[in-house]
mmCIF file of C-alpha atoms (C1' of nucleotides) in Angstrom:
data_model
loop_
_atom_site.group_PDB
_atom_site.id
_atom_site.type_symbol
_atom_site.label_atom_id
_atom_site.label_comp_id
_atom_site.label_asym_id
_atom_site.label_seq_id
_atom_site.Cartn_x
_atom_site.Cartn_y
_atom_site.Cartn_z
ATOM 1 C CA MET A 28 126.616 12.533 59.264
ATOM 2 C CA GLU A 29 128.928 15.309 58.891
ATOM 3 C CA GLU A 30 130.285 18.154 61.654
ATOM 4 C CA ILE A 31 128.558 21.020 60.089
ATOM 5 C CA ASP A 32 125.226 19.022 59.930
ATOM 6 C CA ARG A 33 125.612 18.000 63.084
ATOM 7 C CA ARG A 34 126.261 21.650 64.477
ATOM 8 C CA ILE A 35 122.882 22.636 62.589
ATOM 9 C CA VAL A 36 120.863 20.094 64.001
ATOM 10 C CA THR A 37 122.042 20.703 67.490
ATOM 11 C CA LEU A 38 121.242 24.700 67.083
ATOM 12 C CA LEU A 39 117.887 23.904 65.556
ATOM 13 C CA ALA A 40 117.117 21.537 68.181
ATOM 14 C CA ARG A 41 117.883 24.139 70.876
ATOM 15 C CA ASP A 42 116.326 26.788 68.782
ATOM 16 C CA GLY A 43 113.778 25.780 66.032
ATOM 17 C CA ARG A 44 113.126 29.278 64.884
ATOM 18 C CA MET A 45 116.729 30.349 64.855
ATOM 19 C CA SER A 46 116.998 32.308 61.387
ATOM 20 C CA PHE A 47 119.108 31.006 58.450
ATOM 21 C CA THR A 48 121.012 34.290 58.931
ATOM 22 C CA ASP A 49 122.032 33.182 62.534
ATOM 23 C CA LEU A 50 122.748 29.638 61.244
ATOM 24 C CA ALA A 51 125.071 30.923 58.702
ATOM 25 C CA ARG A 52 126.863 33.103 61.453
ATOM 26 C CA GLU A 53 127.206 30.021 63.608
ATOM 27 C CA THR A 54 128.682 27.734 61.179
ATOM 28 C CA GLY A 55 130.410 30.129 59.212
ATOM 29 C CA LEU A 56 129.145 28.949 56.148
ATOM 30 C CA SER A 57 126.993 31.599 53.572
ATOM 31 C CA VAL A 58 123.222 31.726 54.130
ATOM 32 C CA SER A 59 122.536 30.001 51.032
ATOM 33 C CA ALA A 60 124.744 27.334 51.853
ATOM 34 C CA VAL A 61 122.940 26.663 55.046
ATOM 35 C CA HIS A 62 119.622 26.971 53.519
ATOM 36 C CA GLN A 63 120.699 23.992 51.206
ATOM 37 C CA ARG A 64 121.976 21.883 53.944
ATOM 38 C CA VAL A 65 118.719 22.512 56.104
ATOM 39 C CA ARG A 66 116.646 21.756 53.202
ATOM 40 C CA ARG A 67 118.544 18.532 52.981
ATOM 41 C CA LEU A 68 118.469 17.158 56.278
ATOM 42 C CA GLU A 69 114.469 18.381 56.695
ATOM 43 C CA LYS A 70 114.433 15.868 53.345
ATOM 44 C CA ARG A 71 116.533 13.220 54.533
ATOM 45 C CA GLY A 72 113.962 13.382 57.654
ATOM 46 C CA VAL A 73 116.753 14.392 59.964
ATOM 47 C CA VAL A 74 114.966 17.215 60.739
ATOM 48 C CA ARG A 75 111.264 15.865 61.255
ATOM 49 C CA GLY A 76 109.744 19.044 61.946
ATOM 50 C CA TYR A 77 109.478 21.944 64.315
ATOM 51 C CA ALA A 78 107.263 22.444 67.503
ATOM 52 C CA ALA A 79 106.325 25.269 69.809
ATOM 53 C CA ILE A 80 107.479 23.847 73.443
ATOM 54 C CA ILE A 81 103.996 24.449 75.608
ATOM 55 C CA ASP A 82 103.681 24.838 79.171
ATOM 56 C CA HIS A 83 101.110 22.204 79.514
ATOM 57 C CA GLU A 84 99.845 23.550 82.657
ATOM 58 C CA ALA A 85 99.023 26.647 81.294
ATOM 59 C CA VAL A 86 97.040 25.293 78.655
ATOM 60 C CA GLY A 87 94.967 23.131 81.255
ATOM 61 C CA LEU A 88 96.622 19.878 80.922
ATOM 62 C CA PRO A 89 98.356 19.652 83.967
ATOM 63 C CA LEU A 90 98.396 16.158 84.997
ATOM 64 C CA THR A 91 101.306 14.162 83.116
ATOM 65 C CA ALA A 92 101.446 10.262 83.698
ATOM 66 C CA PHE A 93 103.195 7.176 82.038
ATOM 67 C CA VAL A 94 100.998 4.366 81.224
ATOM 68 C CA SER A 95 102.476 0.937 80.857
ATOM 69 C CA ILE A 96 100.066 -1.303 79.204
ATOM 70 C CA LYS A 97 100.050 -5.325 78.779
ATOM 71 C CA PRO A 98 97.596 -7.073 76.323
ATOM 72 C CA ILE A 99 94.954 -9.217 78.295
ATOM 73 C CA ASP A 100 95.048 -11.400 75.260
ATOM 74 C CA PRO A 101 98.578 -12.427 74.672
ATOM 75 C CA ALA A 102 97.771 -14.050 71.150
ATOM 76 C CA ALA A 103 95.925 -11.471 69.789
ATOM 77 C CA PRO A 104 97.695 -9.416 67.106
ATOM 78 C CA ASP A 105 99.374 -6.735 68.855
ATOM 79 C CA ASP A 106 98.067 -3.390 67.187
ATOM 80 C CA ALA A 107 97.866 -1.240 70.338
ATOM 81 C CA PRO A 108 99.627 1.871 68.884
ATOM 82 C CA GLU A 109 96.824 1.960 65.856
ATOM 83 C CA ARG A 110 94.153 1.365 68.321
ATOM 84 C CA LEU A 111 95.009 3.961 70.713
ATOM 85 C CA ALA A 112 96.095 6.686 67.896
ATOM 86 C CA HIS A 113 92.904 8.343 68.400
ATOM 87 C CA LEU A 114 93.188 9.319 71.667
ATOM 88 C CA THR A 115 94.771 12.357 71.724
ATOM 89 C CA ALA A 116 95.774 12.703 75.407
ATOM 90 C CA ILE A 117 98.346 10.272 74.551
ATOM 91 C CA GLU A 118 101.581 12.069 73.516
ATOM 92 C CA ALA A 119 103.647 9.127 72.873
ATOM 93 C CA CYS A 120 103.726 5.499 72.650
ATOM 94 C CA HIS A 121 106.912 3.439 73.033
ATOM 95 C CA SER A 122 106.996 -0.307 72.429
ATOM 96 C CA VAL A 123 109.256 -1.545 75.076
ATOM 97 C CA ALA A 124 111.309 -4.728 76.634
ATOM 98 C CA GLY A 125 109.956 -6.466 79.536
ATOM 99 C CA ASP A 126 107.037 -7.500 81.292
ATOM 100 C CA GLU A 127 104.849 -4.582 79.873
ATOM 101 C CA SER A 128 104.647 -3.908 75.794
ATOM 102 C CA TYR A 129 104.262 -0.391 75.530
ATOM 103 C CA ILE A 130 104.648 2.702 77.640
ATOM 104 C CA LEU A 131 102.597 5.724 76.839
ATOM 105 C CA LYS A 132 102.927 9.179 77.939
ATOM 106 C CA VAL A 133 99.740 11.108 78.524
ATOM 107 C CA ARG A 134 98.767 14.571 79.492
ATOM 108 C CA VAL A 135 95.028 15.117 80.629
ATOM 109 C CA ALA A 136 93.040 17.867 82.990
ATOM 110 C CA SER A 137 92.512 16.268 85.877
ATOM 111 C CA PRO A 138 92.566 12.888 88.094
ATOM 112 C CA THR A 139 89.162 12.221 86.494
ATOM 113 C CA ALA A 140 89.934 12.534 83.166
ATOM 114 C CA LEU A 141 92.643 10.543 83.770
ATOM 115 C CA GLU A 142 90.485 7.611 85.259
ATOM 116 C CA ASP A 143 88.617 7.999 81.624
ATOM 117 C CA LEU A 144 91.352 7.926 79.817
ATOM 118 C CA LEU A 145 92.512 4.761 81.249
ATOM 119 C CA GLN A 146 89.034 3.145 80.471
ATOM 120 C CA GLN A 147 89.173 4.155 76.913
ATOM 121 C CA ILE A 148 92.581 2.990 76.632
ATOM 122 C CA ARG A 149 91.746 -0.414 78.267
ATOM 123 C CA ALA A 150 88.720 -0.826 76.063
ATOM 124 C CA SER A 151 90.398 0.409 72.684
ATOM 125 C CA ALA A 152 93.531 -1.849 72.842
ATOM 126 C CA ASN A 153 92.080 -4.402 75.085
ATOM 127 C CA VAL A 154 94.834 -4.386 77.681
ATOM 128 C CA SER A 155 95.514 -3.749 81.436
ATOM 129 C CA THR A 156 97.231 -0.496 82.313
ATOM 130 C CA ARG A 157 99.558 0.236 85.525
ATOM 131 C CA THR A 158 99.888 4.108 85.488
ATOM 132 C CA THR A 159 102.520 6.236 87.223
ATOM 133 C CA VAL A 160 101.649 9.743 87.712
ATOM 134 C CA VAL A 161 103.954 12.477 87.329
ATOM 135 C CA LEU A 162 104.739 14.679 90.290
ATOM 136 C CA SER A 163 106.967 17.271 88.951
ATOM 137 C CA THR A 164 109.166 17.255 85.840
ATOM 138 C CA PRO A 165 112.238 19.278 86.895
ATOM 139 C CA TYR A 166 113.160 19.160 82.934
ATOM 140 C CA GLU A 167 112.262 17.852 79.866
ATOM 141 C CA HIS A 168 112.648 18.355 76.168
ATOM 142 C CA ARG A 169 116.363 19.048 76.775
ATOM 143 C CA ALA A 170 118.160 19.047 73.158
ATOM 144 C CA LEU A 171 120.588 16.925 72.321
ATOM 145 C CA GLU A 172 124.178 17.729 73.392
ATOM 146 C CA PRO A 173 126.279 20.145 71.699
ATOM 147 C CA TYR A 174 127.599 17.892 69.254
ATOM 148 C CA ALA A 175 130.467 15.172 69.765
ATOM 149 C CA GLU A 176 131.664 12.704 67.649
ATOM 150 C CA PRO A 177 132.128 9.040 69.064
ATOM 151 C CA GLU A 178 136.011 9.508 68.372
ATOM 152 C CA VAL A 179 137.193 5.816 67.519
ATOM 153 C CA ARG A 180 140.184 4.914 69.567
ATOM 154 C CA GLN A 181 142.571 2.088 69.455
ATOM 155 C CA ASP A 182 144.096 2.727 72.660
ATOM 156 C CA GLY A 183 142.297 2.924 76.200
ATOM 157 C CA ILE A 184 142.853 6.381 76.506
ATOM 158 C CA ALA A 185 140.272 8.835 76.778
ATOM 159 C CA MET B 26 92.978 31.013 78.249
ATOM 160 C CA GLU B 27 91.092 32.142 75.538
ATOM 161 C CA GLU B 28 90.001 30.695 72.633
ATOM 162 C CA ILE B 29 92.330 32.390 70.014
ATOM 163 C CA ASP B 30 95.121 31.973 72.257
ATOM 164 C CA ARG B 31 94.043 28.240 72.671
ATOM 165 C CA ARG B 32 94.244 27.885 68.760
ATOM 166 C CA ILE B 33 97.693 29.880 68.303
ATOM 167 C CA VAL B 34 99.105 27.677 70.853
ATOM 168 C CA THR B 35 97.636 24.430 69.209
ATOM 169 C CA LEU B 36 99.158 25.688 65.808
ATOM 170 C CA LEU B 37 102.480 26.642 66.722
ATOM 171 C CA ALA B 38 103.093 23.324 68.809
ATOM 172 C CA ARG B 39 101.981 21.450 65.539
ATOM 173 C CA ASP B 40 104.527 23.972 63.188
ATOM 174 C CA GLY B 41 106.863 25.756 65.330
ATOM 175 C CA ARG B 42 107.744 27.785 62.276
ATOM 176 C CA MET B 43 104.120 28.399 60.979
ATOM 177 C CA SER B 44 104.650 32.118 59.603
ATOM 178 C CA PHE B 45 102.331 35.018 61.484
ATOM 179 C CA THR B 46 100.911 35.358 58.259
ATOM 180 C CA ASP B 47 99.219 31.948 58.217
ATOM 181 C CA LEU B 48 98.580 32.246 62.056
ATOM 182 C CA ALA B 49 96.795 35.306 60.951
ATOM 183 C CA ARG B 50 94.574 33.556 58.314
ATOM 184 C CA GLU B 51 94.259 30.824 60.274
ATOM 185 C CA THR B 52 92.812 32.740 63.435
ATOM 186 C CA GLY B 53 91.004 35.604 61.380
ATOM 187 C CA LEU B 54 93.252 38.181 63.220
ATOM 188 C CA SER B 55 95.352 40.565 61.524
ATOM 189 C CA VAL B 56 99.235 39.650 61.510
ATOM 190 C CA SER B 57 100.148 42.418 64.233
ATOM 191 C CA ALA B 58 97.485 41.153 66.417
ATOM 192 C CA VAL B 59 98.548 37.426 65.938
ATOM 193 C CA HIS B 60 102.019 39.113 66.523
ATOM 194 C CA GLN B 61 101.091 40.739 69.790
ATOM 195 C CA ARG B 62 99.607 37.451 71.319
ATOM 196 C CA VAL B 63 102.410 35.225 70.200
ATOM 197 C CA ARG B 64 104.636 37.388 71.886
ATOM 198 C CA ARG B 65 102.535 37.384 75.141
ATOM 199 C CA LEU B 66 102.336 33.736 75.084
ATOM 200 C CA GLU B 67 105.984 33.328 75.138
ATOM 201 C CA LYS B 68 106.182 36.141 77.808
ATOM 202 C CA ARG B 69 103.786 34.707 79.779
ATOM 203 C CA GLY B 70 105.676 30.968 79.239
ATOM 204 C CA VAL B 71 103.045 29.550 77.846
ATOM 205 C CA VAL B 72 104.942 28.807 74.899
ATOM 206 C CA ARG B 73 108.376 28.000 76.557
ATOM 207 C CA GLY B 74 110.412 27.858 73.383
ATOM 208 C CA TYR B 75 110.552 26.108 69.786
ATOM 209 C CA ALA B 76 112.851 23.156 68.948
ATOM 210 C CA ALA B 77 113.444 21.154 65.842
ATOM 211 C CA ILE B 78 112.105 17.689 66.192
ATOM 212 C CA ILE B 79 115.121 15.355 65.379
ATOM 213 C CA ASP B 80 115.394 11.878 63.981
ATOM 214 C CA HIS B 81 117.828 10.214 67.140
ATOM 215 C CA GLU B 82 118.415 7.610 65.017
ATOM 216 C CA ALA B 83 120.099 9.861 62.039
ATOM 217 C CA VAL B 84 122.048 11.684 64.849
ATOM 218 C CA GLY B 85 123.523 8.708 66.331
ATOM 219 C CA LEU B 86 121.624 8.014 69.244
ATOM 220 C CA PRO B 87 119.464 5.068 68.061
ATOM 221 C CA LEU B 88 118.808 3.730 71.837
ATOM 222 C CA THR B 89 116.180 5.418 73.914
ATOM 223 C CA ALA B 90 115.354 4.008 77.494
ATOM 224 C CA PHE B 91 113.548 4.991 80.532
ATOM 225 C CA VAL B 92 115.437 4.698 83.795
ATOM 226 C CA SER B 93 113.594 4.673 87.285
ATOM 227 C CA ILE B 94 115.940 5.628 89.911
ATOM 228 C CA LYS B 95 115.703 5.100 93.684
ATOM 229 C CA PRO B 96 117.496 6.522 96.259
ATOM 230 C CA ILE B 97 120.133 4.352 97.944
ATOM 231 C CA ASP B 98 119.621 6.183 101.353
ATOM 232 C CA PRO B 99 116.157 7.293 101.800
ATOM 233 C CA ALA B 100 117.313 9.933 104.528
ATOM 234 C CA ALA B 101 119.537 11.569 101.991
ATOM 235 C CA PRO B 102 118.618 14.967 100.928
ATOM 236 C CA ASP B 103 116.717 14.438 97.159
ATOM 237 C CA ASP B 104 118.864 16.570 94.825
ATOM 238 C CA ALA B 105 119.012 14.036 92.012
ATOM 239 C CA PRO B 106 117.663 16.071 89.137
ATOM 240 C CA GLU B 107 120.642 18.388 89.710
ATOM 241 C CA ARG B 108 122.855 15.838 90.361
ATOM 242 C CA LEU B 109 122.097 14.535 86.954
ATOM 243 C CA ALA B 110 121.596 17.560 85.279
ATOM 244 C CA HIS B 111 125.404 17.654 83.663
ATOM 245 C CA LEU B 112 124.532 14.107 81.629
ATOM 246 C CA THR B 113 123.436 15.295 78.492
ATOM 247 C CA ALA B 114 121.921 11.792 77.423
ATOM 248 C CA ILE B 115 119.297 12.478 79.797
ATOM 249 C CA GLU B 116 116.489 14.017 77.784
ATOM 250 C CA ALA B 117 113.890 14.122 80.612
ATOM 251 C CA CYS B 118 113.571 13.737 84.060
ATOM 252 C CA HIS B 119 110.152 13.229 85.693
ATOM 253 C CA SER B 120 109.406 13.058 89.695
ATOM 254 C CA VAL B 121 106.982 10.305 89.994
ATOM 255 C CA ALA B 122 104.707 8.809 92.409
ATOM 256 C CA GLY B 123 105.251 5.123 93.235
ATOM 257 C CA ASP B 124 107.767 3.076 94.129
ATOM 258 C CA GLU B 125 110.789 4.794 92.574
ATOM 259 C CA SER B 126 111.212 8.608 92.818
ATOM 260 C CA TYR B 127 112.298 9.688 89.298
ATOM 261 C CA ILE B 128 111.862 8.513 86.004
ATOM 262 C CA LEU B 129 114.667 9.747 83.274
ATOM 263 C CA LYS B 130 114.193 9.310 79.447
ATOM 264 C CA VAL B 131 117.708 8.851 78.237
ATOM 265 C CA ARG B 132 119.031 8.691 74.428
ATOM 266 C CA VAL B 133 122.411 6.737 73.765
ATOM 267 C CA ALA B 134 124.404 5.569 71.072
ATOM 268 C CA SER B 135 124.645 2.142 71.943
ATOM 269 C CA PRO B 136 124.239 -0.439 74.899
ATOM 270 C CA THR B 137 127.655 -0.037 75.845
ATOM 271 C CA ALA B 138 127.225 3.504 76.318
ATOM 272 C CA LEU B 139 123.836 2.730 77.969
ATOM 273 C CA GLU B 140 125.860 0.944 80.269
ATOM 274 C CA ASP B 141 128.692 3.584 81.042
ATOM 275 C CA LEU B 142 125.297 6.234 81.616
ATOM 276 C CA LEU B 143 123.488 3.871 84.238
ATOM 277 C CA GLN B 144 126.935 3.611 86.151
ATOM 278 C CA GLN B 145 127.587 7.735 86.124
ATOM 279 C CA ILE B 146 123.655 8.014 86.982
ATOM 280 C CA ARG B 147 124.089 5.591 90.093
ATOM 281 C CA ALA B 148 127.341 7.386 90.874
ATOM 282 C CA SER B 149 126.089 10.696 90.419
ATOM 283 C CA ALA B 150 123.011 10.615 92.185
ATOM 284 C CA ASN B 151 123.636 7.610 94.615
ATOM 285 C CA VAL B 152 120.557 5.973 93.464
ATOM 286 C CA SER B 153 119.620 2.086 92.382
ATOM 287 C CA THR B 154 118.479 2.221 88.659
ATOM 288 C CA ARG B 155 115.838 -0.086 86.924
ATOM 289 C CA THR B 156 115.973 0.324 83.120
ATOM 290 C CA THR B 157 113.468 -0.285 80.280
ATOM 291 C CA VAL B 158 114.769 -0.272 77.035
ATOM 292 C CA VAL B 159 112.701 1.119 74.010
ATOM 293 C CA LEU B 160 112.124 -0.892 70.997
ATOM 294 C CA SER B 161 110.471 1.113 68.597
ATOM 295 C CA THR B 162 108.587 4.369 68.994
ATOM 296 C CA PRO B 163 105.225 4.379 66.985
ATOM 297 C CA TYR B 164 104.806 7.670 67.983
ATOM 298 C CA GLU B 165 105.763 10.505 70.261
ATOM 299 C CA HIS B 166 105.742 14.327 70.449
ATOM 300 C CA ARG B 167 102.357 14.468 69.398
ATOM 301 C CA ALA B 168 100.878 17.977 69.474
ATOM 302 C CA LEU B 169 97.983 18.768 71.672
ATOM 303 C CA GLU B 170 94.594 18.325 70.552
ATOM 304 C CA PRO B 171 93.225 20.731 67.964
ATOM 305 C CA TYR B 172 91.329 22.820 71.023
ATOM 306 C CA ALA B 173 88.365 21.584 73.269
ATOM 307 C CA GLU B 174 87.206 23.538 75.955
ATOM 308 C CA PRO B 175 86.116 21.473 78.942
ATOM 309 C CA GLU B 176 82.292 22.807 77.960
ATOM 310 C CA VAL B 177 80.619 22.723 81.841
ATOM 311 C CA ARG B 178 77.165 21.323 80.912
ATOM 312 C CA GLN B 179 74.602 20.751 83.537
ATOM 313 C CA ASP B 180 72.798 17.836 81.445
ATOM 314 C CA GLY B 181 74.511 15.043 80.859
ATOM 315 C CA ILE B 182 74.149 15.124 76.966
ATOM 316 C CA ALA B 183 77.550 15.349 75.315
ATOM 317 C "C1'" DA C 5 146.556 15.432 30.221
ATOM 318 C "C1'" DG C 6 142.045 16.591 29.372
ATOM 319 C "C1'" DG C 7 137.181 16.612 29.860
ATOM 320 C "C1'" DC C 8 132.812 15.451 32.202
ATOM 321 C "C1'" DG C 9 129.285 15.309 35.968
ATOM 322 C "C1'" DG C 10 128.180 15.782 40.430
ATOM 323 C "C1'" DT C 11 128.457 18.031 44.580
ATOM 324 C "C1'" DG C 12 128.761 22.327 47.382
ATOM 325 C "C1'" DC C 13 129.727 26.758 48.193
ATOM 326 C "C1'" DT C 14 129.134 32.275 47.447
ATOM 327 C "C1'" DG C 15 127.002 36.452 46.253
ATOM 328 C "C1'" DA C 16 123.225 38.950 44.280
ATOM 329 C "C1'" DA C 17 118.471 39.708 43.580
ATOM 330 C "C1'" DT C 18 113.142 39.468 45.078
ATOM 331 C "C1'" DG C 19 109.569 38.673 46.913
ATOM 332 C "C1'" DG C 20 107.387 37.856 51.522
ATOM 333 C "C1'" DA C 21 107.397 38.020 56.509
ATOM 334 C "C1'" DA C 22 108.415 40.229 61.197
ATOM 335 C "C1'" DT C 23 108.359 43.673 63.885
ATOM 336 C "C1'" DT C 24 107.223 48.597 64.993
ATOM 337 C "C1'" DC C 25 104.335 52.294 65.323
ATOM 338 C "C1'" DG C 26 100.234 55.665 65.442
ATOM 339 C "C1'" DG C 27 95.647 55.386 65.717
ATOM 340 C "C1'" DT C 28 90.591 53.460 66.240
ATOM 341 C "C1'" DC C 29 87.454 51.163 68.568
ATOM 342 C "C1'" DG C 30 85.002 49.440 72.881
ATOM 343 C "C1'" DT C 31 84.940 48.195 77.480
ATOM 344 C "C1'" DT C 32 86.119 48.990 82.363
ATOM 345 C "C1'" DT C 33 86.544 52.218 86.378
ATOM 346 C "C1'" DC C 34 86.351 56.133 89.466
ATOM 347 C "C1'" DG D 30 81.459 60.722 80.935
ATOM 348 C "C1'" DA D 31 85.849 60.954 80.100
ATOM 349 C "C1'" DA D 32 90.356 58.885 81.311
ATOM 350 C "C1'" DA D 33 92.538 54.733 81.249
ATOM 351 C "C1'" DC D 34 93.141 50.097 79.690
ATOM 352 C "C1'" DG D 35 93.392 46.678 76.197
ATOM 353 C "C1'" DA D 36 92.957 44.469 71.812
ATOM 354 C "C1'" DC D 37 92.652 45.523 67.305
ATOM 355 C "C1'" DC D 38 93.932 47.225 62.386
ATOM 356 C "C1'" DG D 39 96.631 49.160 58.327
ATOM 357 C "C1'" DA D 40 101.204 50.907 56.917
ATOM 358 C "C1'" DA D 41 106.176 51.515 57.101
ATOM 359 C "C1'" DT D 42 110.335 49.628 57.298
ATOM 360 C "C1'" DT D 43 113.369 46.348 58.033
ATOM 361 C "C1'" DC D 44 114.770 42.083 57.789
ATOM 362 C "C1'" DC D 45 114.881 37.276 56.208
ATOM 363 C "C1'" DA D 46 114.211 33.034 53.129
ATOM 364 C "C1'" DT D 47 114.237 31.604 48.848
ATOM 365 C "C1'" DT D 48 116.197 31.362 44.362
ATOM 366 C "C1'" DC D 49 119.676 31.740 40.738
ATOM 367 C "C1'" DA D 50 123.702 32.211 37.982
ATOM 368 C "C1'" DG D 51 128.572 31.187 38.612
ATOM 369 C "C1'" DC D 52 132.549 29.448 41.000
ATOM 370 C "C1'" DA D 53 135.603 26.074 42.736
ATOM 371 C "C1'" DC D 54 136.899 21.159 43.724
ATOM 372 C "C1'" DC D 55 136.520 16.233 43.483
ATOM 373 C "C1'" DG D 56 136.455 12.086 41.444
ATOM 374 C "C1'" DC D 57 136.467 9.623 37.334
ATOM 375 C "C1'" DC D 58 136.795 7.987 32.952
ATOM 376 C "C1'" DT D 59 138.977 8.091 28.371
#
DNA sequence: AGGCGGTGCTGAATGGAATTCGGTCGTTTC
DNA sequence: GAAACGACCGAATTCCATTCAGCACCGCCT
């Protein structure tokens, strides 16, 4: 991907509502050129969408946790993501290397709600769970860095 | 927080660029009333900001990992988040309960870049690391559920 | 060399949205 | 019961998104 597109992506990652006018100013292009590029980035799937960043405490979901899951029957087909998709408390599902097969990130209202959720997870996907409760979140959703091309180098000088 | 605000937050979490006109239609309020509420939600910090959701593969950061860190010297002051903040590959930092003290979510370009990053993390925060590599991500950034007030009930009927 | 198609840009036009403002209504408070 | 407050609406204005026609550049083919 090219320099200007990278810059646009970085800017939008930082502020998803930035206007095309501002993007044009930042990139030195005309408004319509930027518009064209953003549309293309969206169509290509580089920009997947836009979201408001919410304070989960403020909306009644103050408890965040990571739940690692492991199938109880290793021979069974592994369709945990689909089996768990209906649980809206699950914000993300990552397949991972290591002892466990998936790591889920969940948001719930209370310890009781977490307990309920864990039961639902175990029942829905036939897995055992290991839960790591988040105590606080110093930062999250940090946008990708300003833009830095890897710079192919033959010598070892940085 | 109130019903309509909750609904607005949900809608914006799902589509951060939704127009006030559409929000007004969805909530049954006038455009200016919605505008007023959104501004207030932003000011209160319920809506912290807006971000484009980026395909990290497409921008050259195809490798995601969770890095759990543990201080080497448990007596030293715990300022790992600040010590690590300059590493832009770190997307999130959560303080967690359990054996380790923080879980970091990182995005890098390659296994080599991950190796470099881990060294920098260890050196910057004087910690040991345990890394879980993400193989794939069935879903991520799922917006919070449509809105459901806990509904205090005396009877046991759901 | 000349012509062709594709790509990416610009600037102008228009339609729609964001933002502001004045005014109304209902509720709370003294 | 009147003032103060909070939330709403509708209209006016400004700004932005989106589209379009036209231009420049490049690679390619003949």
